[in-house]
Coordinates of C-alpha atoms in Angstrom, one line a residue:
Chain A
X1 CA 35.9 -6.0 150.2
X2 CA 32.2 -6.0 149.9
X3 CA 31.8 -2.4 148.9
X4 CA 33.9 -2.8 145.8
X5 CA 31.0 -3.5 143.5
X6 CA 29.1 -0.6 145.1
X7 CA 32.0 1.8 144.5
X8 CA 32.2 0.6 140.9
X9 CA 28.5 1.3 140.6
X10 CA 28.9 4.8 141.9
X11 CA 31.7 5.4 139.5
X12 CA 29.8 4.2 136.5
X13 CA 26.8 6.2 137.6
X14 CA 29.0 9.3 137.8
X15 CA 30.5 8.7 134.4
X16 CA 27.1 8.3 132.8
X17 CA 25.8 11.4 134.5
X18 CA 28.9 13.2 133.2
X19 CA 28.2 12.1 129.7
X20 CA 24.6 13.1 129.9
X21 CA 25.6 16.4 131.3
X22 CA 28.1 17.0 128.5
X23 CA 25.5 16.4 125.8
X24 CA 23.1 18.8 127.6
X25 CA 25.9 21.3 127.9
X26 CA 26.8 21.1 124.2
X27 CA 23.1 21.5 123.2
X28 CA 22.8 24.6 125.4
X29 CA 26.0 26.0 124.0
X30 CA 24.7 25.5 120.4
X31 CA 21.4 27.2 121.3
X32 CA 23.3 30.1 122.9
X33 CA 25.5 30.4 119.8
X34 CA 22.4 30.3 117.6
X35 CA 20.9 33.2 119.5
X36 CA 24.1 35.2 119.8
X37 CA 24.7 35.0 116.0
X38 CA 21.0 35.6 115.1
X39 CA 19.8 38.4 117.3
X40 CA 22.2 41.1 116.0
X41 CA 20.2 41.3 112.8
X42 CA 17.5 43.1 114.7
X43 CA 19.7 46.1 114.9
X44 CA 19.3 46.4 111.1
X45 CA 15.7 45.4 110.7
X46 CA 12.9 45.6 113.1
X47 CA 11.2 42.5 114.4
X48 CA 7.9 43.3 112.7
X49 CA 9.6 44.1 109.4
X50 CA 11.5 40.8 109.7
X51 CA 8.4 38.7 110.2
X52 CA 6.0 40.6 108.0
X53 CA 8.3 41.7 105.2
X54 CA 7.5 40.4 101.7
X55 CA 10.9 40.6 100.2
X56 CA 14.1 38.7 100.9
X57 CA 17.0 40.5 99.1
X58 CA 19.9 39.9 101.5
X59 CA 22.6 41.1 99.1
X60 CA 20.9 44.0 97.5
X61 CA 21.8 47.6 98.3
X62 CA 20.1 48.3 100.7
X63 CA 19.3 44.7 101.8
X64 CA 15.8 43.6 102.6
X65 CA 15.2 40.9 105.2
X66 CA 11.5 40.0 105.0
X67 CA 10.8 36.3 105.8
X68 CA 7.0 36.2 105.6
X69 CA 6.9 34.3 102.3
X70 CA 9.6 31.9 103.6
X71 CA 7.6 31.3 106.7
X72 CA 4.4 30.7 104.8
X73 CA 6.3 28.3 102.4
X74 CA 7.6 26.3 105.3
X75 CA 4.2 25.9 106.9
X76 CA 2.5 25.2 103.5
X77 CA 5.1 22.5 102.7
X78 CA 4.7 20.9 106.1
X79 CA 0.9 21.0 105.9
X80 CA 0.9 19.4 102.4
X81 CA 3.3 16.7 103.5
X82 CA 1.4 16.0 106.7
X83 CA -2.0 15.7 105.0
X84 CA -0.5 13.0 102.9
X85 CA 1.8 11.3 105.4
X86 CA -0.4 11.3 108.5
X87 CA -3.3 9.3 107.2
X88 CA -1.0 7.0 105.2
X89 CA 1.3 6.4 108.1
X90 CA -1.4 5.7 110.6
X91 CA -3.4 3.5 108.3
X92 CA -0.3 1.5 107.5
X93 CA 0.5 1.1 111.2
X94 CA -3.1 -0.1 111.8
X95 CA -2.9 -2.5 109.0
X96 CA 0.5 -3.9 110.3
X97 CA -0.7 -4.5 113.8
X98 CA -4.3 -5.4 113.4
X99 CA -4.9 -6.9 110.0
X100 CA -1.7 -8.1 108.4
X101 CA -0.7 -11.8 108.8
X102 CA 2.3 -12.0 111.2
X103 CA 4.5 -13.3 108.5
X104 CA 3.7 -10.5 106.2
X105 CA 4.2 -8.1 109.0
X106 CA 7.7 -9.4 109.7
X107 CA 8.5 -8.7 106.1
X108 CA 6.8 -5.3 105.8
X109 CA 8.0 -3.6 108.9
X110 CA 11.7 -3.7 108.2
X111 CA 11.0 -2.6 104.7
X112 CA 9.2 0.5 105.9
X113 CA 12.0 1.2 108.3
X114 CA 14.4 0.8 105.5
X115 CA 12.5 3.6 103.7
X116 CA 13.3 5.8 106.7
X117 CA 17.0 5.2 106.1
X118 CA 16.9 6.6 102.6
X119 CA 19.1 9.7 102.6
X120 CA 17.1 12.9 102.0
X121 CA 19.4 13.9 99.2
X122 CA 18.3 10.8 97.3
X123 CA 14.6 11.6 97.8
X124 CA 15.2 15.2 96.8
X125 CA 17.1 14.2 93.6
X126 CA 14.3 11.7 92.8
X127 CA 11.8 14.5 93.2
X128 CA 13.8 16.9 91.0
X129 CA 14.7 14.5 88.2
X130 CA 11.8 12.1 88.1
X131 CA 8.7 13.4 89.8
X132 CA 8.9 17.1 88.8
X133 CA 9.1 16.5 85.0
X134 CA 6.4 13.9 85.2
X135 CA 3.9 16.1 87.1
X136 CA 4.8 19.0 84.8
X137 CA 3.9 17.1 81.7
X138 CA 1.0 15.3 83.2
X139 CA -0.8 18.4 84.6
X140 CA 0.6 20.9 82.1
X141 CA 2.2 23.0 84.9
X142 CA 4.6 25.9 84.5
X143 CA 7.1 24.1 86.6
X144 CA 7.2 20.7 88.4
X145 CA 9.4 22.1 91.1
X146 CA 6.7 23.3 93.4
X147 CA 4.9 23.1 96.7
X148 CA 3.1 19.8 95.8
X149 CA 6.2 18.0 94.6
X150 CA 8.1 19.1 97.7
X151 CA 5.2 18.0 100.0
X152 CA 5.0 14.7 98.2
X153 CA 8.7 14.0 98.7
X154 CA 8.5 15.1 102.4
X155 CA 5.6 12.8 102.9
X156 CA 7.8 10.0 101.5
X157 CA 10.3 10.8 104.3
X158 CA 7.8 11.2 107.2
X159 CA 5.6 8.2 106.5
X160 CA 8.2 5.7 107.8
X161 CA 8.7 7.8 110.9
X162 CA 5.0 8.1 111.6
X163 CA 4.2 4.5 110.7
X164 CA 7.0 3.1 112.8
X165 CA 6.3 5.1 116.0
X166 CA 2.5 4.6 115.6
X167 CA 3.0 0.9 115.1
X168 CA 5.0 0.6 118.3
X169 CA 2.2 2.5 120.1
X170 CA -0.5 0.2 118.7
X171 CA 1.5 -2.8 119.4
X172 CA 1.9 -1.8 123.1
X173 CA -1.9 -1.8 123.6
X174 CA -2.5 -4.8 125.9
X175 CA -4.2 -7.6 124.1
X176 CA -6.6 -8.0 127.1
X177 CA -8.3 -4.8 125.8
X178 CA -8.8 -6.4 122.4
X179 CA -10.0 -9.6 123.9
X180 CA -12.4 -7.8 126.2
X181 CA -13.9 -5.8 123.3
X182 CA -14.3 -8.8 121.1
X183 CA -15.8 -10.8 124.0
X184 CA -18.4 -8.0 124.4
X185 CA -19.5 -8.7 120.8
X186 CA -17.7 -5.9 119.0
X187 CA -16.5 -6.7 115.5
X188 CA -12.9 -6.5 114.6
X189 CA -13.4 -3.2 112.9
X190 CA -15.2 -1.8 116.0
X191 CA -12.4 -3.1 118.2
X192 CA -9.7 -1.4 116.1
X193 CA -11.4 1.9 115.6
X194 CA -13.1 2.4 119.0
X195 CA -10.7 0.6 121.4
X196 CA -7.2 0.0 120.1
X197 CA -6.7 3.3 118.3
X198 CA -8.0 5.5 121.1
X199 CA -5.9 3.5 123.6
X200 CA -2.8 4.2 121.5
X201 CA -3.8 7.8 120.9
X202 CA -0.9 9.4 122.7
X203 CA 1.6 7.3 120.8
X204 CA -0.1 8.1 117.5
X205 CA -0.1 11.8 118.3
X206 CA 3.6 11.7 119.1
X207 CA 4.2 9.9 115.8
X208 CA 2.4 12.7 113.9
X209 CA 4.2 15.5 115.6
X210 CA 7.6 13.8 115.1
X211 CA 6.7 13.3 111.4
X212 CA 5.8 16.9 111.1
X213 CA 8.8 18.2 112.8
X214 CA 10.9 16.1 110.5
X215 CA 9.3 17.7 107.5
X216 CA 9.6 21.3 108.6
X217 CA 13.3 20.9 109.3
X218 CA 14.1 18.9 106.2
X219 CA 16.5 20.7 104.0
X220 CA 17.8 18.8 101.0
X221 CA 14.4 17.8 99.7
X222 CA 13.0 21.4 99.7
X223 CA 16.2 22.8 98.4
X224 CA 16.0 20.5 95.4
X225 CA 12.3 20.1 94.8
X226 CA 10.4 23.1 96.0
X227 CA 11.5 25.5 93.3
X228 CA 12.9 28.2 95.5
X229 CA 10.7 31.2 94.5
X230 CA 10.3 33.6 97.4
X231 CA 6.6 34.3 96.8
X232 CA 3.3 33.5 98.6
X233 CA 1.9 30.4 97.0
X234 CA -1.5 31.0 95.4
X235 CA -2.0 27.3 94.5
X236 CA -0.7 23.9 95.4
X237 CA 1.4 24.0 92.3
X238 CA 3.3 27.3 92.8
X239 CA 7.0 27.2 93.6
X240 CA 8.0 28.1 97.1
X241 CA 11.1 28.8 99.2
X242 CA 11.0 27.2 102.6
X243 CA 13.3 28.4 105.4
X244 CA 15.8 25.5 105.5
X245 CA 16.5 25.8 101.8
X246 CA 17.3 29.5 102.2
X247 CA 19.9 28.8 104.9
X248 CA 21.4 25.9 103.0
X249 CA 21.7 27.9 99.7
X250 CA 23.1 31.1 101.1
X251 CA 25.1 30.4 104.2
X252 CA 28.2 29.3 102.3
X253 CA 28.5 32.7 100.6
X254 CA 27.3 35.0 103.3
X255 CA 30.2 37.1 104.6
X256 CA 31.2 36.1 108.1
X257 CA 29.4 38.1 110.8
X258 CA 27.8 40.4 108.2
X259 CA 24.1 41.4 108.2
X260 CA 23.3 38.5 105.8
X261 CA 25.0 36.0 108.1
X262 CA 23.1 37.3 111.1
X263 CA 19.8 37.2 109.2
X264 CA 20.4 33.6 108.3
X265 CA 21.0 32.7 111.9
X266 CA 17.9 34.6 112.8
X267 CA 15.8 32.5 110.5
X268 CA 17.6 29.5 112.0
X269 CA 16.2 30.7 115.4
X270 CA 12.7 30.8 113.9
X271 CA 13.1 27.3 112.6
X272 CA 14.4 26.1 115.9
X273 CA 11.4 27.6 117.7
X274 CA 9.1 25.8 115.2
X275 CA 10.7 22.4 115.8
X276 CA 10.8 23.0 119.5
X277 CA 7.0 23.8 119.5
X278 CA 6.3 20.6 117.6
X279 CA 8.4 18.5 120.0
X280 CA 6.8 20.1 123.0
X281 CA 3.3 19.4 121.7
X282 CA 4.3 15.8 121.0
X283 CA 5.6 15.4 124.5
X284 CA 2.5 17.1 126.0
X285 CA 0.2 14.7 124.1
X286 CA 2.1 11.6 125.1
X287 CA 2.3 12.7 128.8
X288 CA -1.3 13.7 129.1
X289 CA -2.8 10.6 127.6
X290 CA -0.5 8.3 129.4
X291 CA -1.9 9.6 132.7
X292 CA -5.4 9.2 131.5
X293 CA -4.8 5.6 130.5
X294 CA -3.4 4.6 133.8
Chain B
X1 CA 38.8 -1.1 133.6
X2 CA 42.6 -1.6 133.3
X3 CA 42.1 -2.5 129.7
X4 CA 40.1 0.7 129.0
X5 CA 42.7 2.8 130.7
X6 CA 45.5 1.3 128.6
X7 CA 43.5 1.9 125.5
X8 CA 43.2 5.5 126.4
X9 CA 46.9 5.8 127.1
X10 CA 47.7 4.2 123.8
X11 CA 45.4 6.6 122.0
X12 CA 47.0 9.5 123.8
X13 CA 50.5 8.4 122.8
X14 CA 49.4 8.0 119.2
X15 CA 47.9 11.5 119.0
X16 CA 50.9 13.1 120.7
X17 CA 53.2 11.2 118.2
X18 CA 51.0 12.4 115.3
X19 CA 51.1 16.0 116.4
X20 CA 54.9 16.1 116.8
X21 CA 55.7 14.1 113.7
X22 CA 54.2 16.8 111.4
X23 CA 57.2 18.4 109.8
X24 CA 57.7 22.0 110.7
X25 CA 57.6 23.3 107.1
X26 CA 59.4 26.5 106.6
X27 CA 56.9 27.4 103.9
X28 CA 56.3 30.9 102.6
X29 CA 52.7 31.7 103.0
X30 CA 50.6 33.8 100.6
X31 CA 47.3 35.0 101.9
X32 CA 44.6 35.3 99.3
X33 CA 41.1 36.6 99.9
X34 CA 38.2 38.4 98.1
X35 CA 35.6 37.6 95.4
X36 CA 33.7 34.4 95.7
X37 CA 33.4 34.4 91.9
X38 CA 37.2 34.1 91.5
X39 CA 37.5 31.7 94.5
X40 CA 36.8 28.4 92.6
X41 CA 39.6 29.2 90.1
X42 CA 42.0 30.1 92.8
X43 CA 41.2 26.9 94.7
X44 CA 41.6 24.7 91.7
X45 CA 44.8 26.4 90.5
X46 CA 46.0 26.8 94.0
X47 CA 46.1 23.1 94.8
X48 CA 48.1 22.3 91.7
X49 CA 50.4 25.3 92.4
X50 CA 51.2 24.2 95.9
X51 CA 51.9 20.7 94.6
X52 CA 54.3 22.2 92.1
X53 CA 55.9 24.6 94.6
X54 CA 56.3 22.8 98.0
X55 CA 58.0 25.9 99.5
X56 CA 54.9 28.1 99.1
X57 CA 51.6 27.6 100.9
X58 CA 48.5 29.4 100.0
X59 CA 45.8 30.4 102.4
X60 CA 42.7 31.1 100.3
X61 CA 39.3 32.5 101.5
X62 CA 36.3 34.3 100.1
X63 CA 34.4 37.2 101.4
X64 CA 33.6 39.4 98.4
X65 CA 35.6 41.7 96.1
X66 CA 35.2 44.7 98.4
X67 CA 36.5 42.8 101.4
X68 CA 39.4 41.5 99.4
X69 CA 40.5 44.9 98.3
X70 CA 40.0 46.3 101.8
X71 CA 42.2 43.5 103.2
X72 CA 44.9 44.3 100.6
X73 CA 44.9 48.0 101.6
X74 CA 45.2 47.1 105.2
X75 CA 48.1 44.6 104.6
X76 CA 46.0 41.6 105.7
X77 CA 46.6 39.7 102.4
X78 CA 49.1 39.7 99.6
X79 CA 46.6 38.9 96.8
X80 CA 43.1 40.2 96.6
X81 CA 40.7 38.5 94.2
X82 CA 38.1 40.7 92.6
X83 CA 35.3 40.4 90.1
X84 CA 35.3 44.2 89.4
X85 CA 37.9 46.9 88.8
X86 CA 39.2 48.8 91.8
X87 CA 37.3 52.0 92.7
X88 CA 38.9 55.4 92.8
X89 CA 38.1 55.7 96.6
X90 CA 39.8 52.3 97.2
X91 CA 42.9 53.3 95.3
X92 CA 43.1 56.5 97.4
X93 CA 42.6 54.7 100.6
X94 CA 45.4 52.3 99.7
X95 CA 47.7 55.1 98.7
X96 CA 47.2 56.7 102.2
X97 CA 48.5 53.5 103.7
X98 CA 51.4 53.0 101.3
X99 CA 49.7 50.3 99.2
X100 CA 49.7 50.5 95.5
X101 CA 47.2 48.1 94.1
X102 CA 48.2 46.6 90.7
X103 CA 45.6 44.8 88.6
X104 CA 46.2 41.5 86.8
X105 CA 43.3 40.1 84.7
X106 CA 43.2 36.3 85.0
X107 CA 39.9 35.2 83.3
X108 CA 36.7 36.4 81.7
X109 CA 33.4 35.5 83.4
X110 CA 30.6 35.4 80.8
X111 CA 27.1 34.3 81.4
X112 CA 24.7 33.1 78.7
X113 CA 20.9 33.0 78.8
X114 CA 19.7 29.5 78.0
X115 CA 16.3 28.1 77.1
X116 CA 14.8 24.7 76.2
X117 CA 15.8 23.4 72.8
X118 CA 12.2 23.3 71.7
X119 CA 11.7 27.1 72.3
X120 CA 11.8 29.0 69.0
X121 CA 13.2 32.2 70.5
X122 CA 16.6 33.1 69.1
X123 CA 17.5 36.5 70.3
X124 CA 16.7 38.7 73.3
X125 CA 17.8 42.2 74.0
X126 CA 19.2 43.2 77.4
X127 CA 16.1 45.2 78.1
X128 CA 13.9 42.1 77.3
X129 CA 16.0 40.0 79.6
X130 CA 15.6 42.6 82.3
X131 CA 11.8 42.7 81.7
X132 CA 11.6 38.9 81.9
X133 CA 13.6 38.6 85.1
X134 CA 12.0 41.5 86.9
X135 CA 8.5 40.0 86.2
X136 CA 7.3 42.6 83.7
X137 CA 7.3 40.2 80.7
X138 CA 5.6 37.0 81.6
X139 CA 4.6 35.4 78.3
X140 CA 6.9 34.1 75.6
X141 CA 4.5 35.6 73.1
X142 CA 5.8 39.1 74.0
X143 CA 9.3 38.3 72.9
X144 CA 8.5 36.3 69.8
X145 CA 7.8 32.9 71.2
X146 CA 4.8 30.6 71.8
X147 CA 1.8 31.7 73.9
X148 CA 3.2 30.2 77.1
X149 CA 4.1 31.5 80.5
X150 CA 7.8 32.3 81.1
X151 CA 9.3 30.4 83.9
X152 CA 12.4 32.2 85.1
X153 CA 15.2 30.3 86.7
X154 CA 17.7 32.3 88.7
X155 CA 20.5 31.6 91.2
X156 CA 20.4 32.1 94.9
X157 CA 21.0 35.7 95.6
X158 CA 24.4 35.4 97.3
X159 CA 26.2 33.6 94.5
X160 CA 28.7 35.4 92.3
X161 CA 26.8 34.4 89.2
X162 CA 23.7 36.1 90.5
X163 CA 25.7 39.2 91.3
X164 CA 27.1 39.3 87.8
X165 CA 23.6 38.9 86.3
X166 CA 22.2 41.5 88.7
X167 CA 24.9 44.0 87.8
X168 CA 25.2 43.5 84.0
X169 CA 21.5 42.9 83.2
X170 CA 19.1 43.8 86.0
X171 CA 20.4 47.2 87.3
X172 CA 18.4 49.2 88.3
X173 CA 15.7 46.6 88.7
X174 CA 15.8 43.5 90.9
X175 CA 15.2 39.8 90.0
X176 CA 11.6 39.1 90.8
X177 CA 11.0 36.9 93.9
X178 CA 8.8 34.7 91.6
X179 CA 12.0 33.4 89.9
X180 CA 12.9 29.8 90.8
X181 CA 16.2 29.9 92.5
X182 CA 18.7 27.1 92.1
X183 CA 21.8 26.5 94.1
X184 CA 24.4 25.9 91.3
X185 CA 25.0 26.3 87.6
X186 CA 24.4 22.6 87.1
X187 CA 21.0 22.8 88.9
X188 CA 20.0 25.7 86.6
X189 CA 21.0 23.7 83.5
X190 CA 19.0 20.7 84.8
X191 CA 15.9 22.8 85.6
X192 CA 16.0 24.5 82.2
X193 CA 16.6 21.3 80.2
X194 CA 13.6 19.8 81.9
X195 CA 11.1 22.6 81.3
X196 CA 9.9 23.9 77.9
X197 CA 8.8 27.3 79.3
X198 CA 11.9 28.1 81.2
X199 CA 14.8 30.5 80.8
X200 CA 17.9 30.4 82.9
X201 CA 21.5 31.8 82.9
X202 CA 24.7 29.9 83.4
X203 CA 28.5 30.3 82.9
X204 CA 29.8 29.5 79.4
X205 CA 31.5 26.3 80.7
X206 CA 28.1 24.7 81.6
X207 CA 26.6 24.8 78.1
X208 CA 25.5 21.4 76.9
X209 CA 23.5 19.9 74.1
X210 CA 20.3 19.8 76.2
X211 CA 20.2 23.6 76.3
X212 CA 19.8 26.2 73.7
X213 CA 21.8 29.4 74.1
X214 CA 20.2 32.7 73.3
X215 CA 21.8 35.6 71.3
X216 CA 21.8 38.9 73.2
X217 CA 21.5 42.2 71.3
X218 CA 22.2 40.1 68.2
X219 CA 25.6 38.9 69.4
X220 CA 26.2 35.2 69.5
X221 CA 27.6 33.7 72.8
X222 CA 31.0 32.5 71.9
X223 CA 34.3 32.7 73.8
X224 CA 35.6 35.0 70.9
X225 CA 32.8 37.5 71.3
X226 CA 33.3 37.6 75.0
X227 CA 37.0 38.1 74.7
X228 CA 36.4 40.9 72.1
X229 CA 34.1 42.6 74.6
X230 CA 31.2 42.4 72.2
X231 CA 29.2 40.0 74.4
X232 CA 27.1 42.1 76.8
X233 CA 27.1 39.8 79.8
X234 CA 30.8 39.4 80.4
X235 CA 33.3 40.9 82.8
X236 CA 37.0 40.3 83.6
X237 CA 38.1 38.7 86.8
X238 CA 41.2 40.1 88.5
X239 CA 43.8 39.6 91.2
X240 CA 45.2 42.7 92.8
X241 CA 48.6 42.8 94.4
X242 CA 50.5 45.5 96.3
X243 CA 52.9 46.8 93.5
X244 CA 53.7 44.6 90.5
X245 CA 53.8 40.9 91.5
X246 CA 57.2 39.8 92.8
X247 CA 58.8 36.8 94.4
X248 CA 56.4 34.0 95.4
X249 CA 53.4 36.2 94.4
X250 CA 54.9 36.5 90.9
X251 CA 55.3 32.8 90.7
X252 CA 51.6 32.5 91.5
X253 CA 50.4 35.1 88.9
X254 CA 52.6 33.5 86.3
X255 CA 51.1 30.2 87.1
X256 CA 47.6 31.6 86.9
X257 CA 48.3 33.1 83.4
X258 CA 50.1 30.0 82.1
X259 CA 47.8 28.6 79.3
X260 CA 48.7 25.0 80.3
X261 CA 48.3 25.5 84.0
X262 CA 46.2 28.2 85.6
X263 CA 44.2 29.0 82.5
X264 CA 43.3 25.3 82.3
X265 CA 41.8 25.7 85.8
X266 CA 39.9 28.8 84.5
X267 CA 38.3 26.7 81.8
X268 CA 37.5 23.8 84.1
X269 CA 35.7 26.1 86.5
X270 CA 33.4 27.4 83.7
X271 CA 35.1 30.7 82.9
X272 CA 36.8 31.8 79.7
X273 CA 40.6 31.6 79.6
X274 CA 42.5 34.6 78.4
X275 CA 44.2 34.2 75.0
X276 CA 47.9 33.4 75.2
X277 CA 50.0 36.5 74.8

């Protein structure tokens, strides 16, 4: 009779393992499918032409599948977004944990997390209808739908992610560290900058990487606000065409298992590798520093 | 545990019941495939058609005009949608398989270049449009406007609208990669209405008061000029059938050509309805 709970435990453990196994299996299958549908394009276009080609004319006769400008656009948009979102996100997190009055913090934190729940299509629409015309008139630009607008909107989206993860990391720094630093005569500023932030470095690094991987994979915002011109940007205010927007705009009309279809999956692979790299780096940072701290 | 199992059982019973309770409709099926330009008309009209004719079910898919005609020739569909006329080679190929493709025009697809209402330009030639979109003309001054850069707004390259533009205006050039690409007619209208330096192209049905339409080669964009084949950026949209439409297929083509039914769907999707015969 006594082993009934134990048996139940084994059963539950197996069910959970099965569920976890399933999700792993599905992810592997999705990846497999992605590669199976994407790789055939390299029968039509060589790998180097694909990556270094300057023109993306998938439906022309003969079609051209060069993704260099799209790749540059994706990187540029992510860079623009991160250079706004990373400082803003981290500073907000520092303010929330170290400076803000606890009451204010209890009000602000949920508000910031609410911002993370804003659907990207809303942010994209806001960028297209409000921000773009404003910037266009203010700076006398040719078009408000450009790299900067898209980066700004993406920053909007990644600040809450970065802030929320970084805040958790800062919050997890033991208060004994702060107390020790203050006891040794450091000011609050010195304690924050030299003790608390370095101690939470791994978490903050993870936060940045997660924020960046969110902006590189984001689709609606860049589809609506980046302008969609397949050129190499020469300034911050040139229109660009990042990878996700190409897939979103063209997949519906690409003929099933045609060259264009395979090419879209191939750029999906590229995007997948990018996000994977970001996540691996994030994991590496958090693992490495965790060990150092202990 | 017991409760969970009984919930599962209950759910199982319900799904089984649901599967078996679907009436086995002895519907006649018409398979329709082809041009993605014609697709929205067919989908819109098709829904109403199926509601009016419960005995007939339509299976509608896109894939391009060429694929549609190929499918018709191989007997894989009863109706092929096409945004161009059938080629001699395709007719011959069909004849070899005993298929005689018959053409029925169902609508006119006409595009109109649009600019911001504050832009003084009134008329552009086809050659000027080609120059603007291929990136050779970059300032409004060169075509009689203000001294400002031209911002070209185009559609994503796999849309039917882009294909029409490419075929009727751009050939043999290509739309410059510097053109902004938008994912729908509505997005193009939005982008042009919000930018004084821009030019875009949209279907007739998407014209509104926040846009200014441009005359092309001195012809004004009106449904009448498009139907009279004077408007240079227009083409007819067709459905092809094997032999003259008959039976259920005839019901469908009649429905499509009916001014109060199918032709209403044509107007609602942004194309120009054919005049009543």
